[in-house]
Short mmCIF file of C-alpha atoms in Angstrom, two decimals:
data_model
loop_
_atom_site.label_atom_id
_atom_site.label_comp_id
_atom_site.label_asym_id
_atom_site.label_seq_id
_atom_site.Cartn_x
_atom_site.Cartn_y
_atom_site.Cartn_z
CA MET A 640 -4.90 36.59 17.49
CA LYS A 641 -3.28 39.88 18.54
CA LEU A 642 -1.89 38.20 21.66
CA LEU A 643 -0.59 35.30 19.58
CA ARG A 644 1.12 37.59 17.06
CA HIS A 645 2.71 40.02 19.51
CA TYR A 646 3.50 37.72 22.44
CA HIS A 647 3.34 33.97 21.80
CA LEU A 648 5.07 33.82 18.41
CA PRO A 649 8.02 36.00 19.57
CA SER A 650 8.21 33.75 22.64
CA LEU A 651 8.53 30.67 20.40
CA ARG A 652 11.38 32.33 18.52
CA SER A 653 13.20 33.21 21.73
CA ARG A 654 12.88 29.59 22.93
CA TRP A 655 13.80 28.15 19.54
CA ARG A 656 15.69 25.12 20.88
CA THR A 657 12.74 23.68 22.78
CA THR A 658 10.41 24.70 19.96
CA VAL A 659 12.49 22.78 17.40
CA ALA A 660 12.80 19.74 19.69
CA THR A 661 9.03 19.57 20.23
CA ALA A 662 8.28 20.10 16.53
CA MET A 663 10.70 17.33 15.51
CA GLY A 664 9.06 14.88 17.91
CA VAL A 665 5.67 15.61 16.36
CA ALA A 666 7.19 15.40 12.86
CA LEU A 667 8.45 11.88 13.59
CA VAL A 668 5.00 10.71 14.68
CA VAL A 669 3.30 12.26 11.66
CA PHE A 670 5.95 10.79 9.36
CA VAL A 671 5.36 7.24 10.66
CA LEU A 672 1.57 7.61 10.46
CA ALA A 673 1.65 9.15 6.96
CA ALA A 674 4.06 6.48 5.71
CA SER A 675 1.79 3.73 6.99
CA LEU A 676 -1.29 5.27 5.37
CA MET A 677 0.59 5.89 2.10
CA LEU A 678 1.68 2.24 1.99
CA GLN A 679 -1.89 1.10 2.59
CA GLU A 680 -3.03 3.37 -0.25
CA GLY A 681 -0.29 1.96 -2.48
CA ILE A 682 -1.42 -1.61 -1.79
CA ARG A 683 -5.05 -0.76 -2.52
CA ARG A 684 -4.25 1.07 -5.75
CA SER A 685 -1.88 -1.62 -7.00
CA SER A 686 -4.46 -4.30 -6.34
CA GLY A 687 -7.27 -2.27 -7.90
CA GLN A 688 -5.25 -1.54 -11.04
CA ALA A 689 -4.69 -5.27 -11.57
CA GLY A 690 -8.42 -5.87 -12.02
CA SER A 691 -11.03 -4.92 -14.56
CA PRO A 692 -14.83 -4.89 -14.19
CA ASP A 693 -15.28 -6.90 -17.41
CA ARG A 694 -12.92 -9.69 -16.36
CA ALA A 695 -13.56 -12.57 -13.98
CA VAL A 696 -11.40 -15.16 -12.23
CA ALA A 697 -12.37 -18.82 -11.89
CA LEU A 698 -10.90 -20.89 -9.03
CA ARG A 699 -11.60 -24.39 -7.79
CA ARG A 700 -14.56 -24.21 -5.43
CA GLY A 701 -13.37 -23.71 -1.86
CA ALA A 702 -9.98 -22.23 -2.82
CA ASP A 703 -9.31 -18.66 -1.68
CA ASN A 704 -6.19 -18.03 -3.78
CA GLU A 705 -4.51 -19.26 -6.94
CA MET A 706 -1.88 -21.28 -5.06
CA GLY A 707 -4.52 -23.56 -3.56
CA SER A 708 -6.55 -24.05 -6.74
CA LEU A 709 -6.29 -26.68 -9.50
CA ILE A 710 -8.61 -26.77 -12.52
CA SER A 711 -8.38 -29.50 -15.16
CA ASP A 712 -8.10 -28.80 -18.89
CA GLU A 713 -11.54 -30.42 -19.30
CA ASP A 714 -13.09 -27.87 -16.93
CA LEU A 715 -11.16 -25.12 -18.73
CA ALA A 716 -12.87 -26.17 -21.98
CA ARG A 717 -16.28 -26.16 -20.25
CA ILE A 718 -15.67 -22.66 -18.89
CA SER A 719 -14.77 -21.47 -22.40
CA SER A 720 -18.18 -22.57 -23.67
CA LEU A 721 -20.26 -20.79 -21.01
CA PRO A 722 -22.72 -18.14 -22.23
CA GLY A 723 -21.66 -14.65 -21.23
CA VAL A 724 -17.99 -15.25 -22.08
CA ALA A 725 -16.78 -12.70 -24.65
CA ARG A 726 -15.32 -13.86 -27.96
CA GLY A 727 -12.66 -12.43 -30.23
CA GLU A 728 -12.90 -11.41 -33.87
CA ALA A 729 -12.30 -14.98 -35.01
CA GLY A 730 -15.00 -16.31 -32.66
CA GLU A 731 -12.54 -17.77 -30.14
CA PRO A 732 -13.47 -17.46 -26.43
CA LEU A 733 -11.41 -14.86 -24.60
CA VAL A 734 -10.28 -17.26 -21.87
CA ALA A 735 -6.83 -18.00 -20.50
CA GLY A 736 -5.87 -20.83 -18.17
CA GLU A 737 -2.81 -19.98 -16.03
CA LEU A 738 -0.64 -22.01 -13.67
CA VAL A 739 0.74 -20.17 -10.62
CA THR A 740 3.55 -21.40 -8.38
CA LEU A 741 6.31 -19.99 -6.19
CA LYS A 742 10.00 -19.80 -6.99
CA SER A 743 12.73 -18.66 -4.60
CA PHE A 744 15.13 -16.00 -5.87
CA ALA A 745 18.23 -14.61 -4.17
CA HIS A 746 18.35 -10.85 -3.65
CA GLU A 747 20.76 -9.05 -5.93
CA GLY A 748 24.11 -8.68 -4.14
CA SER A 749 23.08 -10.50 -0.96
CA GLU A 750 22.58 -14.03 0.35
CA GLY A 751 18.94 -13.62 1.38
CA GLY A 752 16.10 -14.77 -0.84
CA SER A 753 12.37 -14.37 -1.33
CA ASN A 754 9.56 -16.30 -2.93
CA MET A 755 8.33 -14.74 -6.16
CA MET A 756 5.18 -15.64 -8.06
CA LEU A 757 5.86 -17.55 -11.28
CA ARG A 758 2.93 -17.54 -13.70
CA GLY A 759 2.51 -19.90 -16.65
CA THR A 760 0.64 -17.99 -19.35
CA THR A 761 -0.55 -18.22 -22.93
CA ARG A 762 -0.92 -15.66 -25.71
CA ALA A 763 -4.49 -15.13 -24.52
CA SER A 764 -3.14 -13.89 -21.16
CA LEU A 765 -1.77 -10.78 -22.88
CA THR A 766 -4.87 -10.36 -25.03
CA LEU A 767 -7.06 -10.38 -21.94
CA ARG A 768 -4.90 -7.77 -20.19
CA PRO A 769 -4.41 -4.74 -22.46
CA GLU A 770 -2.80 -2.88 -19.54
CA VAL A 771 0.19 -5.27 -19.69
CA ARG A 772 2.79 -3.88 -22.11
CA VAL A 773 6.19 -5.33 -22.94
CA THR A 774 8.51 -2.32 -22.63
CA GLU A 775 11.82 -4.07 -23.27
CA GLY A 776 12.57 -7.17 -25.29
CA ARG A 777 9.65 -9.40 -26.28
CA PRO A 778 7.19 -11.92 -24.78
CA PRO A 779 8.42 -15.51 -24.33
CA ASN A 780 7.79 -17.84 -27.26
CA PRO A 781 5.44 -20.81 -26.72
CA GLY A 782 7.22 -24.02 -25.76
CA VAL A 783 10.60 -22.29 -25.33
CA ASP A 784 12.55 -21.91 -22.07
CA GLU A 785 12.00 -18.15 -21.88
CA VAL A 786 10.33 -15.78 -19.40
CA MET A 787 9.60 -12.09 -18.95
CA VAL A 788 9.68 -10.21 -15.65
CA GLY A 789 7.65 -7.35 -14.18
CA ARG A 790 9.18 -3.90 -14.00
CA ALA A 791 8.92 -3.75 -10.19
CA ILE A 792 11.24 -6.75 -9.63
CA GLU A 793 13.62 -6.27 -12.55
CA GLY A 794 17.17 -6.18 -11.19
CA ARG A 795 16.09 -6.74 -7.57
CA PHE A 796 16.85 -10.47 -7.69
CA ASP A 797 19.62 -12.55 -9.23
CA GLY A 798 18.89 -13.43 -12.85
CA LEU A 799 15.83 -11.22 -13.19
CA THR A 800 17.31 -8.76 -15.67
CA LEU A 801 16.88 -8.56 -19.42
CA GLY A 802 19.25 -11.14 -20.91
CA GLY A 803 19.77 -12.84 -17.54
CA SER A 804 18.87 -16.43 -16.71
CA PHE A 805 18.02 -18.61 -13.75
CA GLU A 806 17.45 -22.28 -13.03
CA LEU A 807 13.79 -23.20 -13.36
CA ASP A 808 14.37 -26.87 -12.62
CA ARG A 809 17.48 -28.93 -11.95
CA GLY A 810 19.68 -28.53 -15.00
CA ARG A 811 17.04 -26.49 -16.81
CA ARG A 812 17.67 -22.77 -17.21
CA VAL A 813 15.34 -20.17 -18.64
CA THR A 814 16.33 -16.85 -20.19
CA VAL A 815 14.72 -13.48 -19.47
CA VAL A 816 13.73 -12.12 -22.89
CA GLY A 817 11.37 -9.31 -21.87
CA VAL A 818 10.33 -6.77 -19.24
CA PHE A 819 6.69 -5.74 -18.88
CA GLU A 820 4.68 -3.05 -17.14
CA ALA A 821 1.11 -3.35 -15.87
CA GLY A 822 0.13 0.15 -14.81
CA GLY A 823 1.89 -0.17 -11.45
CA SER A 824 -0.24 -3.15 -10.37
CA VAL A 825 0.81 -6.23 -8.41
CA LEU A 826 1.34 -8.06 -11.72
CA GLU A 827 4.64 -6.20 -12.03
CA SER A 828 5.94 -8.35 -9.14
CA GLU A 829 5.56 -11.58 -11.13
CA VAL A 830 7.62 -13.67 -13.55
CA TRP A 831 5.71 -14.89 -16.61
CA GLY A 832 6.63 -17.91 -18.70
CA ASP A 833 4.94 -20.23 -21.18
CA LEU A 834 2.23 -22.41 -19.62
CA GLU A 835 3.53 -25.71 -21.01
CA VAL A 836 7.10 -24.92 -19.94
CA ILE A 837 5.99 -24.21 -16.36
CA ARG A 838 3.80 -27.32 -16.34
CA ARG A 839 6.67 -29.61 -17.35
CA ALA A 840 9.12 -28.01 -14.95
CA PHE A 841 6.86 -28.42 -11.92
CA GLY A 842 5.21 -31.71 -12.92
CA ARG A 843 1.63 -30.48 -13.29
CA PRO A 844 0.41 -31.65 -16.68
CA GLY A 845 -3.22 -31.08 -17.68
CA VAL A 846 -4.09 -28.56 -14.94
CA VAL A 847 -4.13 -24.81 -14.37
CA SER A 848 -4.42 -22.81 -11.16
CA SER A 849 -6.96 -20.27 -12.37
CA VAL A 850 -8.89 -19.20 -15.42
CA ARG A 851 -9.16 -15.60 -16.57
CA LEU A 852 -12.13 -14.75 -18.80
CA ARG A 853 -13.44 -11.61 -20.37
CA LEU A 854 -17.16 -11.05 -19.97
CA GLU A 855 -19.50 -9.79 -22.66
CA SER A 856 -20.40 -7.06 -20.18
CA PRO A 857 -19.78 -6.48 -16.45
CA GLU A 858 -23.34 -7.70 -15.79
CA ALA A 859 -22.69 -11.01 -17.57
CA LEU A 860 -20.94 -12.44 -14.49
CA GLU A 861 -24.29 -13.44 -12.97
CA GLN A 862 -25.18 -15.35 -16.13
CA VAL A 863 -21.83 -17.17 -16.09
CA GLN A 864 -22.22 -18.09 -12.42
CA ALA A 865 -25.81 -19.32 -12.89
CA THR A 866 -24.96 -21.48 -15.91
CA ALA A 867 -21.88 -22.95 -14.21
CA ALA A 868 -23.99 -23.88 -11.16
CA GLU A 869 -26.47 -25.73 -13.39
CA ARG A 870 -23.78 -27.85 -15.05
CA SER A 871 -22.87 -30.85 -12.95
CA GLY A 872 -19.20 -31.61 -12.51
CA LEU A 873 -17.99 -28.03 -12.96
CA ASN A 874 -16.49 -27.54 -9.51
CA VAL A 875 -15.40 -23.91 -9.89
CA SER A 876 -16.40 -20.54 -8.46
CA PHE A 877 -16.27 -17.18 -10.23
CA GLN A 878 -15.35 -13.78 -8.86
CA ARG A 879 -14.96 -10.39 -10.44
CA GLU A 880 -11.25 -9.78 -10.97
CA ARG A 881 -11.14 -6.44 -9.16
CA GLU A 882 -12.81 -7.95 -6.09
CA PHE A 883 -10.44 -10.92 -6.25
CA TYR A 884 -7.31 -8.76 -6.06
CA ALA A 885 -8.79 -6.55 -3.36
CA GLN A 886 -9.46 -9.66 -1.27
CA GLN A 887 -5.94 -10.99 -1.86
CA SER A 888 -4.33 -7.77 -0.60
CA GLU A 889 -6.73 -7.13 2.28
CA GLY A 890 -4.71 -9.05 4.87
CA THR A 891 -1.41 -7.39 3.96
CA ALA A 892 -2.92 -3.90 3.96
CA LEU A 893 -4.62 -4.51 7.32
CA PHE A 894 -1.43 -5.88 8.93
CA LEU A 895 0.82 -3.05 7.74
CA GLY A 896 -1.77 -0.39 8.51
CA THR A 897 -2.38 -1.70 12.03
CA LEU A 898 1.34 -1.98 12.71
CA GLY A 899 1.95 1.59 11.55
CA ILE A 900 -0.92 2.98 13.61
CA ILE A 901 0.30 1.16 16.75
CA ILE A 902 3.82 2.55 16.30
CA ALA A 903 2.47 6.03 15.61
CA ALA A 904 0.16 5.84 18.66
CA LEU A 905 3.03 4.86 20.96
CA ALA A 906 5.24 7.59 19.53
CA SER A 907 2.44 10.16 19.80
CA VAL A 908 2.22 9.56 23.56
CA GLY A 909 5.87 10.55 23.87
CA ALA A 910 5.36 13.56 21.60
CA MET A 911 2.34 14.76 23.61
CA LEU A 912 4.25 14.34 26.88
CA GLY A 913 7.14 16.29 25.40
CA ALA A 914 4.85 19.07 24.27
CA SER A 915 3.11 19.14 27.64
CA ILE A 916 6.39 19.26 29.58
CA THR A 917 7.69 22.01 27.30
CA MET A 918 4.54 24.09 27.75
CA HIS A 919 4.54 23.51 31.53
CA ALA A 920 8.12 24.76 31.70
CA ALA A 921 7.17 27.74 29.55
CA VAL A 922 4.26 28.60 31.86
CA GLY A 923 6.42 28.25 34.97
CA SER A 924 9.13 30.53 33.62
CA ARG A 925 6.65 33.15 32.39
CA ARG A 926 4.47 33.64 35.46
CA ARG A 927 5.41 37.32 35.71
CA GLU A 928 4.67 37.82 32.01
CA ILE A 929 1.27 36.20 32.49
CA GLY A 930 0.67 38.54 35.40
CA VAL A 931 1.54 41.53 33.22
CA LEU A 932 -0.92 40.27 30.57
CA ARG A 933 -3.64 40.03 33.23
CA ALA A 934 -2.78 43.53 34.45
CA LEU A 935 -3.06 44.82 30.89
CA GLY A 936 -6.62 43.55 30.76
CA PHE A 937 -6.31 40.22 28.96
CA THR A 938 -8.95 37.80 30.24
CA ARG A 939 -8.33 34.24 31.39
CA GLY A 940 -10.05 33.00 28.24
CA ALA A 941 -7.70 35.03 26.03
CA ILE A 942 -4.64 33.63 27.85
CA LEU A 943 -6.04 30.09 27.61
CA ARG A 944 -6.60 30.46 23.87
CA GLY A 945 -3.17 32.02 23.43
CA PHE A 946 -1.28 29.14 25.05
CA VAL A 947 -3.38 26.52 23.24
CA LEU A 948 -2.68 28.26 19.92
CA GLU A 949 1.02 28.43 20.82
CA SER A 950 1.07 24.67 21.33
CA LEU A 951 -0.92 24.09 18.14
CA THR A 952 1.49 26.27 16.19
CA VAL A 953 4.45 24.11 17.25
CA THR A 954 2.71 20.82 16.56
CA LEU A 955 1.27 21.95 13.23
CA LEU A 956 4.77 23.01 12.21
CA GLY A 957 6.02 19.55 13.16
CA GLY A 958 3.09 17.94 11.35
CA ALA A 959 3.90 19.87 8.19
CA LEU A 960 7.55 18.79 8.37
CA GLY A 961 6.54 15.16 8.87
CA SER A 962 4.07 15.25 5.98
CA VAL A 963 6.63 16.80 3.61
CA ALA A 964 9.20 14.18 4.62
CA ALA A 965 6.64 11.42 4.01
CA LEU A 966 5.96 12.75 0.51
CA GLY A 967 9.56 11.87 -0.32
CA LEU A 968 8.62 8.21 0.11
CA GLY A 969 6.59 8.49 -3.09
CA PHE A 970 9.82 7.71 -4.94
CA VAL A 971 10.50 4.60 -2.82
CA GLN A 972 9.42 1.03 -3.53
CA PHE A 973 8.71 -1.31 -0.63
CA SER A 974 8.95 -5.09 -0.82
CA VAL A 975 6.64 -7.07 1.46
CA MET A 976 5.28 -10.60 1.64
CA ASN A 977 1.66 -11.00 0.58
CA VAL A 978 0.10 -12.97 3.43
CA SER A 979 -2.42 -14.53 1.03
CA SER A 980 -0.05 -15.87 -1.65
CA LEU A 981 3.12 -16.03 0.52
CA SER A 982 5.01 -14.34 -2.32
CA GLN A 983 7.06 -11.17 -2.29
CA VAL A 984 5.26 -8.16 -3.77
CA VAL A 985 6.69 -4.70 -4.47
CA PHE A 986 4.50 -1.70 -3.65
CA GLU A 987 4.93 2.06 -3.82
CA PHE A 988 4.05 4.64 -1.19
CA ARG A 989 1.11 6.55 -2.64
CA PRO A 990 0.17 9.99 -1.23
CA SER A 991 -3.46 11.06 -1.30
CA PRO A 992 -5.59 13.94 0.08
CA SER A 993 -6.99 11.67 2.81
CA VAL A 994 -3.46 10.88 4.02
CA ALA A 995 -2.57 14.59 4.20
CA ILE A 996 -5.78 15.43 6.08
CA THR A 997 -5.29 12.57 8.55
CA ALA A 998 -1.68 13.62 9.24
CA ALA A 999 -2.73 17.25 9.80
CA VAL A 1000 -5.51 16.23 12.19
CA CYS A 1001 -3.08 13.98 14.06
CA GLY A 1002 -0.65 16.87 14.55
CA ALA A 1003 -3.42 19.20 15.69
CA LEU A 1004 -4.74 16.66 18.21
CA MET A 1005 -1.27 16.17 19.67
CA GLY A 1006 -0.91 19.93 20.06
CA LEU A 1007 -4.32 20.24 21.68
CA ALA A 1008 -3.73 17.31 24.06
CA GLY A 1009 -0.21 18.40 24.97
CA GLY A 1010 -0.95 22.10 25.42
CA LEU A 1011 -4.43 22.19 26.92
CA PHE A 1012 -3.55 21.42 30.55
CA PRO A 1013 -0.58 23.84 30.72
CA ALA A 1014 -2.82 26.47 29.09
CA ILE A 1015 -5.43 25.95 31.81
CA VAL A 1016 -2.72 26.36 34.46
CA ALA A 1017 -1.60 29.60 32.79
CA ALA A 1018 -5.18 30.93 32.59
CA ARG A 1019 -5.85 30.15 36.26
CA THR A 1020 -2.75 32.02 37.43
CA SER A 1021 -3.87 34.59 39.99
CA LEU A 1022 -2.75 38.18 39.47
CA ALA A 1023 -2.43 38.64 43.23
CA THR A 1024 -0.18 35.57 43.50
CA VAL A 1025 2.07 36.88 40.75
CA LEU A 1026 2.34 40.30 42.40
CA ARG A 1027 3.21 38.78 45.80
CA SER A 1028 5.92 36.60 44.25
#
């Protein structure tokens, strides 16, 4: 540590241009890696916040998402009568049938468009989801051409602002009467309207895409599944809501995470080469200084550790800069297509301790890999060779 403090750190200050260039290369790699991990964390949290352990989702058997599922009103009534389904104060089953479809919206101020999820709901849909709160305006009235939009997409697309309107069907416009929040979950990337209005507009009378139901307890799901299997003609499957949303976002999180790691890996090769070249140049230009250190009694091991620590200092500095820059993404929202539903979903970059630790380890590994070989060359420098030169 004495050698690092009195020799290597002053050397970094005297070569500040190359030090800054190497640190910035490492910072870029760490920034890309941290951003990718933060986006993955944002997807996982948003999906997890949309589910509850005492709620379940019913889909047509064999369907893996709401877009590919159709359940008749007769089956909806059968699901409502299953034992294990919770009931309200008036004895009504806490069940909501919902129709899900896609609607293309143009981006605000541009010609491009994206598919957004349009959900036909009932009053029970809000009762089942206490985390959904209307923050502006009001919910749409039953049977009226009105919708409400999630906070994440408000103002991002044409017509999706409070008081705005858009064409639901040819010649049929609906008005946005409310804006809702859902704890930062993926529900905030949806447009909600009345079930019957959505049915008529898209020509799907008498069917829903999925059924949400509140369970008497989280353990009641097994009872619901067993009873449904015993009843002939009920061609539906049940899944805990939290697991359902985690499954729906798994493909998107995996794709974005893999892409970010590949980009970071390719960039890290360049950063390590840059660090290695910088340290090699530093060793070559400081052969006499290394000889003086050997003459003063510093061992080869001490010189090896000193140059490795010098490289680690630069890369850790760059890693810290990259991590701090990535934290600024916490105020940014990112729109991406959900590969499961083919709809546009807005996520936030979410920092976490695991992201910070991973970024720090990445920076340290780049410093170790880039500085180890030049450090070995410096440690093996012969005192006699230096004196002869």
